Each structure stands twice: as C-alpha cells, then as structure tokens.
Short mmCIF file of C-alpha atoms in Angstrom, two decimals:
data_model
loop_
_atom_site.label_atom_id
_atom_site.label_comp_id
_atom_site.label_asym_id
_atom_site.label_seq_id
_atom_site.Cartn_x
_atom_site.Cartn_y
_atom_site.Cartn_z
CA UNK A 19 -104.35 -181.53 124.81
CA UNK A 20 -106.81 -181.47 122.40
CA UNK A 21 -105.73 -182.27 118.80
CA UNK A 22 -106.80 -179.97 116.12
CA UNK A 23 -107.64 -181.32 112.01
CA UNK A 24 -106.63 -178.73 110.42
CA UNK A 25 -104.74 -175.11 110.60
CA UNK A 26 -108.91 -173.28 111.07
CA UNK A 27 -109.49 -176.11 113.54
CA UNK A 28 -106.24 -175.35 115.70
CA UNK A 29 -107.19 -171.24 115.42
CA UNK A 30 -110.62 -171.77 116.45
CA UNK A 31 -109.85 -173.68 119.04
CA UNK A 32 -107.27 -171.51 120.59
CA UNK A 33 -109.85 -168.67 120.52
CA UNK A 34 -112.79 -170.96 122.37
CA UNK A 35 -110.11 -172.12 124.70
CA UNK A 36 -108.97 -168.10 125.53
CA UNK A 37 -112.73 -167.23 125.52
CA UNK A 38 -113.17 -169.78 127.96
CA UNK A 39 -110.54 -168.83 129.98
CA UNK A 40 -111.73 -164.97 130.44
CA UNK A 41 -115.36 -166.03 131.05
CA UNK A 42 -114.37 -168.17 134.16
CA UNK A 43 -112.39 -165.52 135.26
CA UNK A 44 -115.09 -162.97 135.13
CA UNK A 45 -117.45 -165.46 137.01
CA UNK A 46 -115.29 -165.98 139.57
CA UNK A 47 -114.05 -162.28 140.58
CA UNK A 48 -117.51 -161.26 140.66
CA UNK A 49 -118.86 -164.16 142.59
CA UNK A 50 -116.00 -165.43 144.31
CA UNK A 51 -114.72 -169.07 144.55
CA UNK A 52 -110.71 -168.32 144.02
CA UNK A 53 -109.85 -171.75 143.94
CA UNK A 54 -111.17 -172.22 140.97
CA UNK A 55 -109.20 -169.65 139.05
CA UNK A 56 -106.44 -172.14 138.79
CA UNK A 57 -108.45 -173.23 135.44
CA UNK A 58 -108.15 -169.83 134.43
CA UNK A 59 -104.85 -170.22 131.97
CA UNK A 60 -104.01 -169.42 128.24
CA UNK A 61 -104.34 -171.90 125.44
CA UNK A 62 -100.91 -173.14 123.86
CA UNK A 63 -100.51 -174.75 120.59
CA UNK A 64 -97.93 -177.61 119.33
CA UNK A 65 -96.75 -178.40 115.81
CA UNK A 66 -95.12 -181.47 115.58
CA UNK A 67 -93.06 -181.49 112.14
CA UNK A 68 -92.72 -185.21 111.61
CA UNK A 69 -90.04 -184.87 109.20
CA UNK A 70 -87.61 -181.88 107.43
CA UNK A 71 -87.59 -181.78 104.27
CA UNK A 72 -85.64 -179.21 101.50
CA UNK A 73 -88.55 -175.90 100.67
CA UNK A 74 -88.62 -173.65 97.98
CA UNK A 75 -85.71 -171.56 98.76
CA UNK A 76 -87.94 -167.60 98.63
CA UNK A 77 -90.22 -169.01 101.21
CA UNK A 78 -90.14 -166.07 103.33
CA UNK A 79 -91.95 -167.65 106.75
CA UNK A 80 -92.84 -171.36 107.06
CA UNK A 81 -89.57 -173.35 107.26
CA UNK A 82 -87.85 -174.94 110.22
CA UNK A 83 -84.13 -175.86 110.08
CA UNK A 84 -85.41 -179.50 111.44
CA UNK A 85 -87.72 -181.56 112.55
CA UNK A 86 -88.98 -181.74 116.24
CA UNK A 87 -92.15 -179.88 118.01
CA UNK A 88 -92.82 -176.01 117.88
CA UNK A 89 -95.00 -174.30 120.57
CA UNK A 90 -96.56 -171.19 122.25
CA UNK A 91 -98.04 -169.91 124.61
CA UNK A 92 -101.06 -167.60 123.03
CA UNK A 93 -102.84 -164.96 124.20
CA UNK A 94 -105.44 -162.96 122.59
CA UNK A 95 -105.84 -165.61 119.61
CA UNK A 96 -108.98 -163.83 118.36
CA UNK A 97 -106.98 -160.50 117.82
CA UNK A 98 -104.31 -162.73 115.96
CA UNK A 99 -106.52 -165.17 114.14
CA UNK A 100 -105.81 -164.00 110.52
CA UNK A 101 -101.98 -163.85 111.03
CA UNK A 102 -101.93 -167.37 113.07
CA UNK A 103 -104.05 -168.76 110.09
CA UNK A 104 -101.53 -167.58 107.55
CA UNK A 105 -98.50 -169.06 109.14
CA UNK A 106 -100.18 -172.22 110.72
CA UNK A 107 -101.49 -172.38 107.17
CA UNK A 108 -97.58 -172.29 105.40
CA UNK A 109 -96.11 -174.40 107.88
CA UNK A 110 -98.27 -177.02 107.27
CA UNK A 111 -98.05 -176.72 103.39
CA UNK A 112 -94.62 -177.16 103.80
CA UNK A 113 -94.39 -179.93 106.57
CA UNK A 114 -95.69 -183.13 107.12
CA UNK A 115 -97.12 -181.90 110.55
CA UNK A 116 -99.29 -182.77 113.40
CA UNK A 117 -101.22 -179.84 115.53
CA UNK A 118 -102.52 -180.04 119.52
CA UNK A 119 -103.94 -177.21 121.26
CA UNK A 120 -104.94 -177.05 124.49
CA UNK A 121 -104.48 -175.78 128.14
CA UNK A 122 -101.24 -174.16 128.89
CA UNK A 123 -99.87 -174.45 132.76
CA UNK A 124 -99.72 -170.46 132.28
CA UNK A 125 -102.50 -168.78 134.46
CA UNK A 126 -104.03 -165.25 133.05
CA UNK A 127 -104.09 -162.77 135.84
CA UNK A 128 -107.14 -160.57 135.69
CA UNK A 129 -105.76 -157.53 134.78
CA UNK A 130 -105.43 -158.97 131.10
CA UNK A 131 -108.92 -160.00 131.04
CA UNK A 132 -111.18 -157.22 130.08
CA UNK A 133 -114.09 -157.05 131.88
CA UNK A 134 -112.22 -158.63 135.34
CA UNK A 135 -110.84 -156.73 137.86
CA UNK A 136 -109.03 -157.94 140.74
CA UNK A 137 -110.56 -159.02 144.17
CA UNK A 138 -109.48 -157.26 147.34
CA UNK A 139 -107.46 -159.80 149.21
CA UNK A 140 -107.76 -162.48 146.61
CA UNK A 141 -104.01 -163.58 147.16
CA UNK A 142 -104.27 -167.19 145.21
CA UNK A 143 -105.13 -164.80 141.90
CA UNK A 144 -102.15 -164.58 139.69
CA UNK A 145 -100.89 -160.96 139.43
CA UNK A 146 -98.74 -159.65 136.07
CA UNK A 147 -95.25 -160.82 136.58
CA UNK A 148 -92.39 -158.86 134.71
CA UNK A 149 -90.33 -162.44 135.15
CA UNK A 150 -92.45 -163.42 132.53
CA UNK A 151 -91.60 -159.97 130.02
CA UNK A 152 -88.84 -160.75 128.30
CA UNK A 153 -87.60 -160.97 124.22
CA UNK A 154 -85.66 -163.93 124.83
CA UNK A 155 -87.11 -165.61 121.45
CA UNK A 156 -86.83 -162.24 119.56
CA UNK A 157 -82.96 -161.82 120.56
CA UNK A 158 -81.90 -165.78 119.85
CA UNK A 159 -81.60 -166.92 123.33
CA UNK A 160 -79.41 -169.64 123.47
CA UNK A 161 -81.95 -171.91 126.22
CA UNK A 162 -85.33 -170.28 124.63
CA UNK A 163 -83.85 -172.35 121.28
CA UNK A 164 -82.45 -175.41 123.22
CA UNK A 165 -85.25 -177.12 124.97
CA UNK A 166 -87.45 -180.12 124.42
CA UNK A 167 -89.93 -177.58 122.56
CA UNK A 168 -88.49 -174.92 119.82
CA UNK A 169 -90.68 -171.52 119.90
CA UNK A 170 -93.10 -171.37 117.13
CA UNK A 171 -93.70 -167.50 117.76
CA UNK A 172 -91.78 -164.74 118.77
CA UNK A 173 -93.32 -163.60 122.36
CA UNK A 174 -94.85 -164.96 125.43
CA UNK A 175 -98.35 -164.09 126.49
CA UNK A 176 -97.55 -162.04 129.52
CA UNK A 177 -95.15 -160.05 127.05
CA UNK A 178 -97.43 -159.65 124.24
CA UNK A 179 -100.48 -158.88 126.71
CA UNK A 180 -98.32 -156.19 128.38
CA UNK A 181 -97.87 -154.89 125.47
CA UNK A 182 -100.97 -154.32 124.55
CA UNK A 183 -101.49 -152.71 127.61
CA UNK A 184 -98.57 -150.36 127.21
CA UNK A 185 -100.40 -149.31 124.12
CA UNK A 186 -103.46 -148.40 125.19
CA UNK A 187 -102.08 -146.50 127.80
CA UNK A 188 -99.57 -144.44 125.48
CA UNK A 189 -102.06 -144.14 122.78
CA UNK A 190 -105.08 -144.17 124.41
CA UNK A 191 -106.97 -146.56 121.83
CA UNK A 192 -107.68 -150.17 122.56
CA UNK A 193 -105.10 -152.32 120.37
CA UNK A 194 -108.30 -153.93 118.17
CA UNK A 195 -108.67 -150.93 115.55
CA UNK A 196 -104.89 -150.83 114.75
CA UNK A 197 -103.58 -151.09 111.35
CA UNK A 198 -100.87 -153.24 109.75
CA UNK A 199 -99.85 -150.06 108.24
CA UNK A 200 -97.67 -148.16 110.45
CA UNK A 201 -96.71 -143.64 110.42
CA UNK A 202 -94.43 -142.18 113.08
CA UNK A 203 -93.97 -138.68 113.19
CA UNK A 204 -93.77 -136.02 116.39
CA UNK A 205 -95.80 -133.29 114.15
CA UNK A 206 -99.41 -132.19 115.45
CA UNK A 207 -99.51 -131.24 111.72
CA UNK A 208 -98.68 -134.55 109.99
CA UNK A 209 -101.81 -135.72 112.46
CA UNK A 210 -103.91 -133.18 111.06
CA UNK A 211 -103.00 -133.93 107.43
CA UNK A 212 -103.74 -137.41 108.34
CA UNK A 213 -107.04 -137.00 109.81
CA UNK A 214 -108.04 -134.87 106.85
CA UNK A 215 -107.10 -137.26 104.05
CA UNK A 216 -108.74 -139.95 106.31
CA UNK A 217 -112.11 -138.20 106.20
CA UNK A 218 -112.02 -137.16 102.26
CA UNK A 219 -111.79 -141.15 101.94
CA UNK A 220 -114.92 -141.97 104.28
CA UNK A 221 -116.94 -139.50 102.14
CA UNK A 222 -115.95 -141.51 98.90
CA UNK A 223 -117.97 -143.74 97.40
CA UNK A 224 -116.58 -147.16 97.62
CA UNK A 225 -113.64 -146.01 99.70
CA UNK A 226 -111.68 -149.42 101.10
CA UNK A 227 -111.63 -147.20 104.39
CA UNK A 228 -114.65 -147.61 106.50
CA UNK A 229 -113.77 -145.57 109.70
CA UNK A 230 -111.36 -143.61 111.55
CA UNK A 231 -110.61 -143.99 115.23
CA UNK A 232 -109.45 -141.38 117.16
CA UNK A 233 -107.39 -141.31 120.27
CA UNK A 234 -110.69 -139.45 122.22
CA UNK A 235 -112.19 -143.29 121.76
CA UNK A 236 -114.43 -141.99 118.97
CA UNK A 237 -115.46 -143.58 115.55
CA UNK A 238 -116.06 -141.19 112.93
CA UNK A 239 -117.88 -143.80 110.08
CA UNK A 240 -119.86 -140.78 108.54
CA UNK A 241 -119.22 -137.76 106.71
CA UNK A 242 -118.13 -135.13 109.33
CA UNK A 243 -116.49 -131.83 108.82
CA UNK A 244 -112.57 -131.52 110.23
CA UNK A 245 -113.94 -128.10 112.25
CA UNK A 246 -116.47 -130.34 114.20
CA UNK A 247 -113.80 -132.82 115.68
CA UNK A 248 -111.68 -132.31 118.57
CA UNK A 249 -108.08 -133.83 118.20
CA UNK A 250 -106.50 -133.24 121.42
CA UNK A 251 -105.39 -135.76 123.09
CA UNK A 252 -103.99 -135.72 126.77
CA UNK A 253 -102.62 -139.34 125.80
CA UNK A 254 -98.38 -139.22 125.38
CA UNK A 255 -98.03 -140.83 121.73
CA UNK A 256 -102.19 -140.28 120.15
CA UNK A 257 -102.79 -142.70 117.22
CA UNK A 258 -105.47 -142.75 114.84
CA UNK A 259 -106.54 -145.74 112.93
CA UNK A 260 -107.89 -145.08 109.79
CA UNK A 261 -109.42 -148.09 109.00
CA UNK A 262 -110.15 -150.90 106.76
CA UNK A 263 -112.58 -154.47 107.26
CA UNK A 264 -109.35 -156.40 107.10
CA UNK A 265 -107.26 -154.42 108.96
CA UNK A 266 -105.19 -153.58 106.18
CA UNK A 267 -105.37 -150.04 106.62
CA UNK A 268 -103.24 -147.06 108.07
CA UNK A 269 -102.48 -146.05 111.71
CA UNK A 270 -100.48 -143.07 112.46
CA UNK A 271 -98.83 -142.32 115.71
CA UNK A 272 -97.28 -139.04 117.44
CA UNK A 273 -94.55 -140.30 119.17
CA UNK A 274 -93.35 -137.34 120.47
CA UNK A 275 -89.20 -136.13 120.24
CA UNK A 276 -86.82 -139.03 120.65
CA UNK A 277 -85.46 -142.07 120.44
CA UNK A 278 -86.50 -143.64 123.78
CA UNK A 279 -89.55 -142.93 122.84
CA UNK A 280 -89.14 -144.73 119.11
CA UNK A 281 -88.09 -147.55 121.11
CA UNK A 282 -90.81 -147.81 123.60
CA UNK A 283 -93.71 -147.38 120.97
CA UNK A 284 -91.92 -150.17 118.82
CA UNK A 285 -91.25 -152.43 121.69
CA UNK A 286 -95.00 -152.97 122.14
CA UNK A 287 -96.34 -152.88 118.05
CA UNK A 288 -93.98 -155.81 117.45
CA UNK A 289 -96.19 -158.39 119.46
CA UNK A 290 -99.00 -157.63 116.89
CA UNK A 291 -96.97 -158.46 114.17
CA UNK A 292 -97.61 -155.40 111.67
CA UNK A 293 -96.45 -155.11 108.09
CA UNK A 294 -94.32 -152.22 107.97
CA UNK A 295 -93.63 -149.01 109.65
CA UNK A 296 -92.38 -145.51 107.66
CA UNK A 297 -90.95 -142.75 109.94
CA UNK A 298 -92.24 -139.40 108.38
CA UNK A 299 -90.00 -136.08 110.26
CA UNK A 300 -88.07 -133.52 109.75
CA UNK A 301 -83.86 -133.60 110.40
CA UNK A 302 -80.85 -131.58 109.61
CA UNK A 303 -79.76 -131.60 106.22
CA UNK A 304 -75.83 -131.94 105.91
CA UNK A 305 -75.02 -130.87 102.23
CA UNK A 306 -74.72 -127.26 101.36
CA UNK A 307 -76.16 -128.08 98.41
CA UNK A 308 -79.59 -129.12 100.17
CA UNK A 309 -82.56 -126.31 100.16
CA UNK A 310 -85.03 -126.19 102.98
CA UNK A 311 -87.74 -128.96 101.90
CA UNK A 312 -85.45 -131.68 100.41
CA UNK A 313 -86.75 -135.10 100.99
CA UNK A 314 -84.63 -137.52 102.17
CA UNK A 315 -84.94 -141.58 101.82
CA UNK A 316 -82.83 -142.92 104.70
CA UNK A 317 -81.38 -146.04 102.99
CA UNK A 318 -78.66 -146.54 105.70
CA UNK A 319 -78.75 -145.85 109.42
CA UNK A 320 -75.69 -144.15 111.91
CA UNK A 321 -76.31 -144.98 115.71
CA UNK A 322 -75.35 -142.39 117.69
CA UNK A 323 -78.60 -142.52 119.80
CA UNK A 324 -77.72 -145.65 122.07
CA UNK A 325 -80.96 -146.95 123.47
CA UNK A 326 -80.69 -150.44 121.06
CA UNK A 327 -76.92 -151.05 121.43
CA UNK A 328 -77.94 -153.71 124.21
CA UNK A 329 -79.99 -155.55 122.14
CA UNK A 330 -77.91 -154.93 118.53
CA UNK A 331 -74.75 -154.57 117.79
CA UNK A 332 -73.82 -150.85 116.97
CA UNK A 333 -71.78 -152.31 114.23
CA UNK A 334 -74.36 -155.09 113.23
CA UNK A 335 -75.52 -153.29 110.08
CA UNK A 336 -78.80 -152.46 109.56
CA UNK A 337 -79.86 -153.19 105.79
CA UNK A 338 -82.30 -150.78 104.24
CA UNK A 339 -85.27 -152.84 102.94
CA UNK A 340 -85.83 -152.42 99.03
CA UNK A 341 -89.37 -153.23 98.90
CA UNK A 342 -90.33 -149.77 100.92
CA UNK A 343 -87.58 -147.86 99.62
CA UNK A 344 -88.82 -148.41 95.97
CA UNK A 345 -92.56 -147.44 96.96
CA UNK A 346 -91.27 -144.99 98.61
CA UNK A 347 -89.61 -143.34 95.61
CA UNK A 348 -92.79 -143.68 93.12
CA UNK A 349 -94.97 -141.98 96.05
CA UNK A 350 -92.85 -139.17 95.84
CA UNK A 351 -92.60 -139.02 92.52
CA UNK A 352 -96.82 -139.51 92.11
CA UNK A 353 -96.82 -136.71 94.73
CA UNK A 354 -94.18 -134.32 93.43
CA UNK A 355 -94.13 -134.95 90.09
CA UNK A 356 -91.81 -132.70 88.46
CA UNK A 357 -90.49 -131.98 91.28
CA UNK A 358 -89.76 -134.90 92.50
CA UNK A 359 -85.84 -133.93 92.24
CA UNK A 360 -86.43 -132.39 95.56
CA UNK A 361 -85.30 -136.61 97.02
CA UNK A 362 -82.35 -137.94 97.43
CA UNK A 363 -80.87 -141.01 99.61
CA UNK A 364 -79.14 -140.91 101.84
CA UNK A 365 -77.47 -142.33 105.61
CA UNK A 366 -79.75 -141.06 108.34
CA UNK A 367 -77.63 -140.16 111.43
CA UNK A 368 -79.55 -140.31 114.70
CA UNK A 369 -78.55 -138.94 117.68
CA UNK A 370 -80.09 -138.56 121.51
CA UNK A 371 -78.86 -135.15 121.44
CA UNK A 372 -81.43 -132.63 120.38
CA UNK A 373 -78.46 -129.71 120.42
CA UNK A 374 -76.36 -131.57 118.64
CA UNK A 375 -75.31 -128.96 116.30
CA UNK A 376 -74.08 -126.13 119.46
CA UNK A 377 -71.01 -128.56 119.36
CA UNK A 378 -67.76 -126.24 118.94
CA UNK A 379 -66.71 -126.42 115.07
CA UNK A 380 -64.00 -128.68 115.95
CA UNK A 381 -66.02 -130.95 117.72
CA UNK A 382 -68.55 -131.01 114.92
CA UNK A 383 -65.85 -132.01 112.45
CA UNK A 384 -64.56 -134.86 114.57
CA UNK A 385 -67.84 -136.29 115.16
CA UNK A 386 -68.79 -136.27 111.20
CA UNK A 387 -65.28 -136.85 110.08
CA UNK A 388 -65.62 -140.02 107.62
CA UNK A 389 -69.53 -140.14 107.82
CA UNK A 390 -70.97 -140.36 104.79
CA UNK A 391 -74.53 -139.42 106.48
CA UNK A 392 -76.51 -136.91 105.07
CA UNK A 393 -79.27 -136.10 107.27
CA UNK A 394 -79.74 -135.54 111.64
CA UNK A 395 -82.64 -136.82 113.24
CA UNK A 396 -83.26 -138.02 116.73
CA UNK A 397 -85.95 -141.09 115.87
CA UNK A 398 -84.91 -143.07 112.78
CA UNK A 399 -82.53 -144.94 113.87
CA UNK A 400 -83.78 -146.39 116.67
CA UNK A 401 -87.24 -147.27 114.46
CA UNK A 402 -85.10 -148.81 112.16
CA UNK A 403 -83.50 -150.65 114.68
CA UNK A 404 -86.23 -151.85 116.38
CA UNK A 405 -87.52 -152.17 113.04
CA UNK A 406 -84.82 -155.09 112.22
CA UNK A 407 -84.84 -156.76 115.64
CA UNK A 408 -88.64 -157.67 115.28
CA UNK A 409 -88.60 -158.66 111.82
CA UNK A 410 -90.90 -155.89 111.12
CA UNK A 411 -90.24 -153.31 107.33
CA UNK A 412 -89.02 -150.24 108.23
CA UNK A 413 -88.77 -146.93 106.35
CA UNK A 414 -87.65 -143.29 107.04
CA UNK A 415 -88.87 -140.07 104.46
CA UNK A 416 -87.36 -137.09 106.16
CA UNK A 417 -88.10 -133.51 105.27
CA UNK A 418 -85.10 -131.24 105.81
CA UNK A 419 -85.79 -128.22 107.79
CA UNK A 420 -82.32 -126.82 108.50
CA UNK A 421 -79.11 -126.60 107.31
CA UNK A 422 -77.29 -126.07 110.70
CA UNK A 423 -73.45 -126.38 109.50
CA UNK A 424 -74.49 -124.14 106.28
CA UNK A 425 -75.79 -120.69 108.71
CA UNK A 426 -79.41 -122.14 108.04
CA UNK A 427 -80.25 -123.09 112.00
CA UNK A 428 -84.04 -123.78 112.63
CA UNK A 429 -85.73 -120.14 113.61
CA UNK A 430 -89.24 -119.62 114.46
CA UNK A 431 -90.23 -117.55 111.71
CA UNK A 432 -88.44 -120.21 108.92
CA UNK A 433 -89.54 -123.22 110.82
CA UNK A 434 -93.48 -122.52 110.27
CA UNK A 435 -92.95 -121.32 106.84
CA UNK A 436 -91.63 -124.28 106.11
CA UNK A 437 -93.96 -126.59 107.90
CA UNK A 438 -96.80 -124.58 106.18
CA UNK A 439 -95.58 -125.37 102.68
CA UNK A 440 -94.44 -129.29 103.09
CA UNK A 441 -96.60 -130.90 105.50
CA UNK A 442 -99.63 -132.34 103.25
CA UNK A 443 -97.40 -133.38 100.50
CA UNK A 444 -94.73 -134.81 103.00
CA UNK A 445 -97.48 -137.17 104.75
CA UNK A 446 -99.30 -138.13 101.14
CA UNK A 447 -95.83 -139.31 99.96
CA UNK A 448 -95.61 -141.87 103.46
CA UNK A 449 -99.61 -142.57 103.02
CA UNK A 450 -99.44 -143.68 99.01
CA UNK A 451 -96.52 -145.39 99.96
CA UNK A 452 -98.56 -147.54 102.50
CA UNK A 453 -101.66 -148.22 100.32
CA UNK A 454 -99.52 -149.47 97.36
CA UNK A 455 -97.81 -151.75 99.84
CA UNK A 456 -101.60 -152.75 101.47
CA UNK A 457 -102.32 -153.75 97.55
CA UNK A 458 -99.91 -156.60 97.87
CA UNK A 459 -98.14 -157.45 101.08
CA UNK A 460 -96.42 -160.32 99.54
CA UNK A 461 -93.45 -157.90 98.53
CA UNK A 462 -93.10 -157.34 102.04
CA UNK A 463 -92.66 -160.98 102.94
CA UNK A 464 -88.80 -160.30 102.72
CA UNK A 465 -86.32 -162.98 103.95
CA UNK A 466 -84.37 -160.25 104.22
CA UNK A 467 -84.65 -159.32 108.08
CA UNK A 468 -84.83 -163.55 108.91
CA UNK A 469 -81.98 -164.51 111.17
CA UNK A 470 -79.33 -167.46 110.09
CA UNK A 471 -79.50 -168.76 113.69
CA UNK A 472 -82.52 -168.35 116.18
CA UNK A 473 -85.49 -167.60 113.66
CA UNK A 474 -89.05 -168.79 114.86
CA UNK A 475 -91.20 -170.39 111.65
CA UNK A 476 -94.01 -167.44 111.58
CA UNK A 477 -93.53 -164.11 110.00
#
C-alpha cells in the first residue's frame, strides 16, 4: 500500500495506479507474456477513521456510525475523480482519518480495458465473472457490513465496470459524456424536443452547454440545423448528452415501454452516482374531472409492476423527495404560467400490464378499490424504486393522455393530437426543472433516502 497525504493525493493516485494497470494490460495482449498480467489489478483505497466522533446532524454524506477502516475496490477512478474528491474530501473534514491506496488482489480482465482485447487461448487472463456482480453493499448485506473492512462505496469494480458496459451497449454512447442530470421518457418526440432545445443553447452566446452527444457517436459543438441531423438510432434505449465542462448538464434517455426496462437502465446509472433522475410520460388519468393534458406530479408510488419487490419491500414506502417535487412545481408554473392549474399531485400507480384497463368493470373496481392513486403508468414506479434503493433523487411529471374508466380510451386520431399540442412544453417543464437543480446540487444532498442500518459514508 501506498499511503496517500491528502484526499487529491489518494484520487490521483488511484487514477495513476488504474492507468497503470490498463497500460500493462495492453502491452501484454499485444505482445504476449501472460504471466505477467497477474500485475494487471484495480487500485483499492482504505480510510482508517481513528476515532468517531458526534457530526453536525444535516450532514448528508460523510459520517460513519464508528470508527474502524473503510475500503473499495475502484475502477475507472478517472471517470469518478470529482465525486471521489467530494466525499474523500467530507469524510476527512469530519474524521480524524488516515488514507492508503494501492494494489487491490482484484485482477481487471481485458474486456474492461479499452483498447485490450483478449488473446486466443490466453487461459491465465482473467475473464468477467458475474460472481463478482452483485448489490450486496447497496441492499445492506449482513457479511458485506460485518467484516474486518466496512465498504466505503456502494459497488464493486466488476459491477460498476459491467455496468458501464451495459450502457454503452443499450445506449450506444460511451459512459464519459453522461450527465448528472437524468430524463426518462419512451417518446421519439420528447427526444426531438430535447435535441432541439439542446441546439438553440449551443448557438447562444455564453451558453453553460458546450455540446451535445448523440447516440450515432457524434458531437454536434457548432451551430447545426435540426433538418441536417439524423436521430435514429438502432440502439434499444438512445441517450443524448447535452453537455456541460463539469458534467453538470442534462442526459435524456428513451427507455422504451416498461418497467423491466426502467429497472435495467437504472440498475447500471446508479454505479455513476448521478444527481437525480425525472421520469417525463404519459399515463391514464383516473379522475373524471381530469382533461386530456393534465400534468401530474407523482408524489407517492403504487407497485403493481413487480420487478423490485425482491430487492424492496412492496410495502416499504417509497417517500417522494421534496427537493424535486418543489422544482418541479415552479418549472411548470415558469412554463405554463397561467395555466399552470393544468398540475396536480398525485399517487402514480404502475403496473406491468399495458391493457390494464380491458379488465371487466368488476375487476377494475376491485383492483382500485381503496387506492387513492390518480394516474396509470407502466415506468414510474419502478424508477422510483430503483430510484430509492441507490440513493439516487427521483421524480415523475406525467402528462395524461386518456381517461380510460371515463369513455376517453387512447385512439389514434386523439393520441397525436394530443402529443402535438403537449410535447415541447411537457419536456421544458422536466428540463428547467433540471437546470435549477444543476444551479445548486446541495438541495439534493438529502438524508432523506440514507438507510438507518447498512449506509456506506459517500453519497
């Protein structure tokens, strides 16, 4: 181990350490010499908090229920370095600590390693293990909590690099250009709106945005008209990054129709630790007194949909978080303006059920009989969930666009009428939302998500 001055010492050090690592590794699968890629491992950092102490109760990240070491395993530090910094950086204000980095026993197999490919018959060469995936940390593990070393951060390298993996392959954008600021939706059209907004801003003068990435692997920087760029994507979930020199700025993601697929996006964003994701769709509106268009503010979630009731509770509740709801509201309202009457909260119902609503009438009654939900969706839920197992803000600003219990079903001819008419304004609403948030993250540094038992120290 190699011990490290300060919290910028420790960071740096972890990223010549990783660099080090992938350089051998390229060396050696293009010239041979597999022994040697038993050097070939990820760097791992220790903080050794020398004594507990009582904090400022509203620290939000930063505190340890005792003293005793804190490690992990890290991979791609240099992708990480501002957010390590920051927590390294508050642990160490609060503690009387003591930081070693060095050489983990965990070897990198090339596939991770850009620029490395694996060697035909090169057997001693680690391949990617799935023993390794896991979210023991993230889901309180009793024994990832009770050994001689307490986790410091939430996932593994093997997990985290997988996931970065995953999200190239689903989005079709290396993970590097992606934003803290996170938009769902399964619209084409909330894309285009996006993309369009994005490139008003790079012809701005002193925009904060200085590029947008698109899921074709190209970097519009300039001034370029919305006719001369091709959007289609043969990618599953395309993502765009419009972004910022900090990183600070907005992605948004098509993740398709359902909540498997909410879950499988989500499962891989957590490992890069983003500031908050807003689901921005359309759902079933529930009140006769609704009108195609209504906004609704999910500020409570009903889990019909399943696919976290493994990993939470169904009746673990799910709190809304206040910070997003409230910028929520004033984007709407900036947006709207007079008619920003059109939003209402409400409980967002999710189900895995796109037909739902062919249900006889009885059935229909006994499955909303003492629901107080006001909306149908298929995705919320299960971003919200996901949402609240990683610690990550979540947010849902649903446009209604049927009323399928009031003789309203969605039609062709009403659906595109309505999509016509909401779509800009319904994606401006999520997008101030997220720049008001950018201006100062600190609101989103809630305690509220933080776990009593099984918490790691960073955010």
């Amino acid at each position: 181990m190699v011990d490290a001055v300060d919290v910028d010492g420790a960071v740096d050090k972890l990223i010549e350490l990783y660099e080090r690592s992938c350089a051998l590794a390229r060396e050696i699968v293009d010239s041979g010499g597999y022994e040697r890629y038993d050097d070939v491992r990820y760097p791992t950092i220790s903080v050794n908090i020398k004594t507990w102490v009582p904090i400022d109760r509203t620290e939000p990240f930063g505190y340890v229920d005792e003293a005793g070491v804190y490690s992990a395993v890290i991979s791609r530090p240099d992708l990480m370095s501002s957010y390590l910094r920051a927590q390294l950086g508050a642990l160490c204000a609060n503690y009387d600590t003591e930081i070693t980095v060095g050489y983990s026993d965990v070897r990198i197999p090339p596939e991770y390693i850009r620029g490395a490919t694996r060697p035909d018959g090169a057997n001693s060469i680690p391949r990617p293990t799935l023993d390794s995936v896991h979210d023991a940390i993230v889901d309180g593990d009793w024994d990832a909590f009770h050994g001689a070393e307490k986790p410091l951060f939430h996932f593994g390298p093997q997990r985290f690099d997988i996931a970065c993996a995953r999200l190239e392959h689903y989005t079709g954008i290396e993970v590097d250009t992606l934003q803290k600021y996170i938009l769902f939706t399964n619209y084409a059209m909330h894309v285009t709106e996006f993309v369009r907004f994005g490139l008003r801003q790079l012809a701005e003068p002193g925009s904060r945005y200085t590029a947008l990435k698109l899921p074709s692997g190209e970097t519009v920087s300039d001034t370029v008209a919305f006719e001369d760029l091709d959007l289609a994507s043969r990618y599953q979930m395309p993502r765009y990054d419009l972004i910022t020199p900090e990183g600070d700025g907005i992605t948004m993601i098509n993740i398709g129709v359902g909540p498997s697929n909410a879950k499988t996006i989500t499962d891989s964003l957590a490992v890069l630790r983003p500031e908050a994701w807003i689901m921005i769709g359309h759902c079933a509106g529930l009140d006769g007194r609704m009108r195609i268009g209504d906004l609704i503010l999910g500020n409570a979630y009903e889990r019909h949909d399943g696919v976290l009731d493994d990993y939470i509770r169904p009746e673990s509740p799910l709190p809304a978080v206040p910070e997003i709801q409230r910028t929520l509201e004033k984007a709407v309202r900036e947006v709207y303006g007079e008619d920003a009457e059109l939003m209402r909260t409400g409980t967002v119902l999710s189900s895995s059920d796109r037909n739902w609503e062919w249900k006889t009438p009885r059935e229909l009654w006994e499955w909303l009989r003492g629901s107080t939900a006001a909306a149908v969706d298929m995705e919320s839920c299960a971003l919200a969930a996901n949402g609240y197992r990683y610690r990550v803000p979540y947010g849902t600003l649903l446009a209604v666009s049927d009323l399928p219990l009031h003789a309203v079903p969605k039609l062709p001819a009403a659906a595109q009428a309505f999509y016509s008419n909401s779509k800009e304004a319904h994606v401006m609403c999520a997008v101030r939302a997220m720049e008001r948030l950018a201006e100062n993250p600190e609101r989103l540094r809630t305690r509220k998500l933080r776990r009593t038992i099984g918490e790691v120290p960073f955010r």
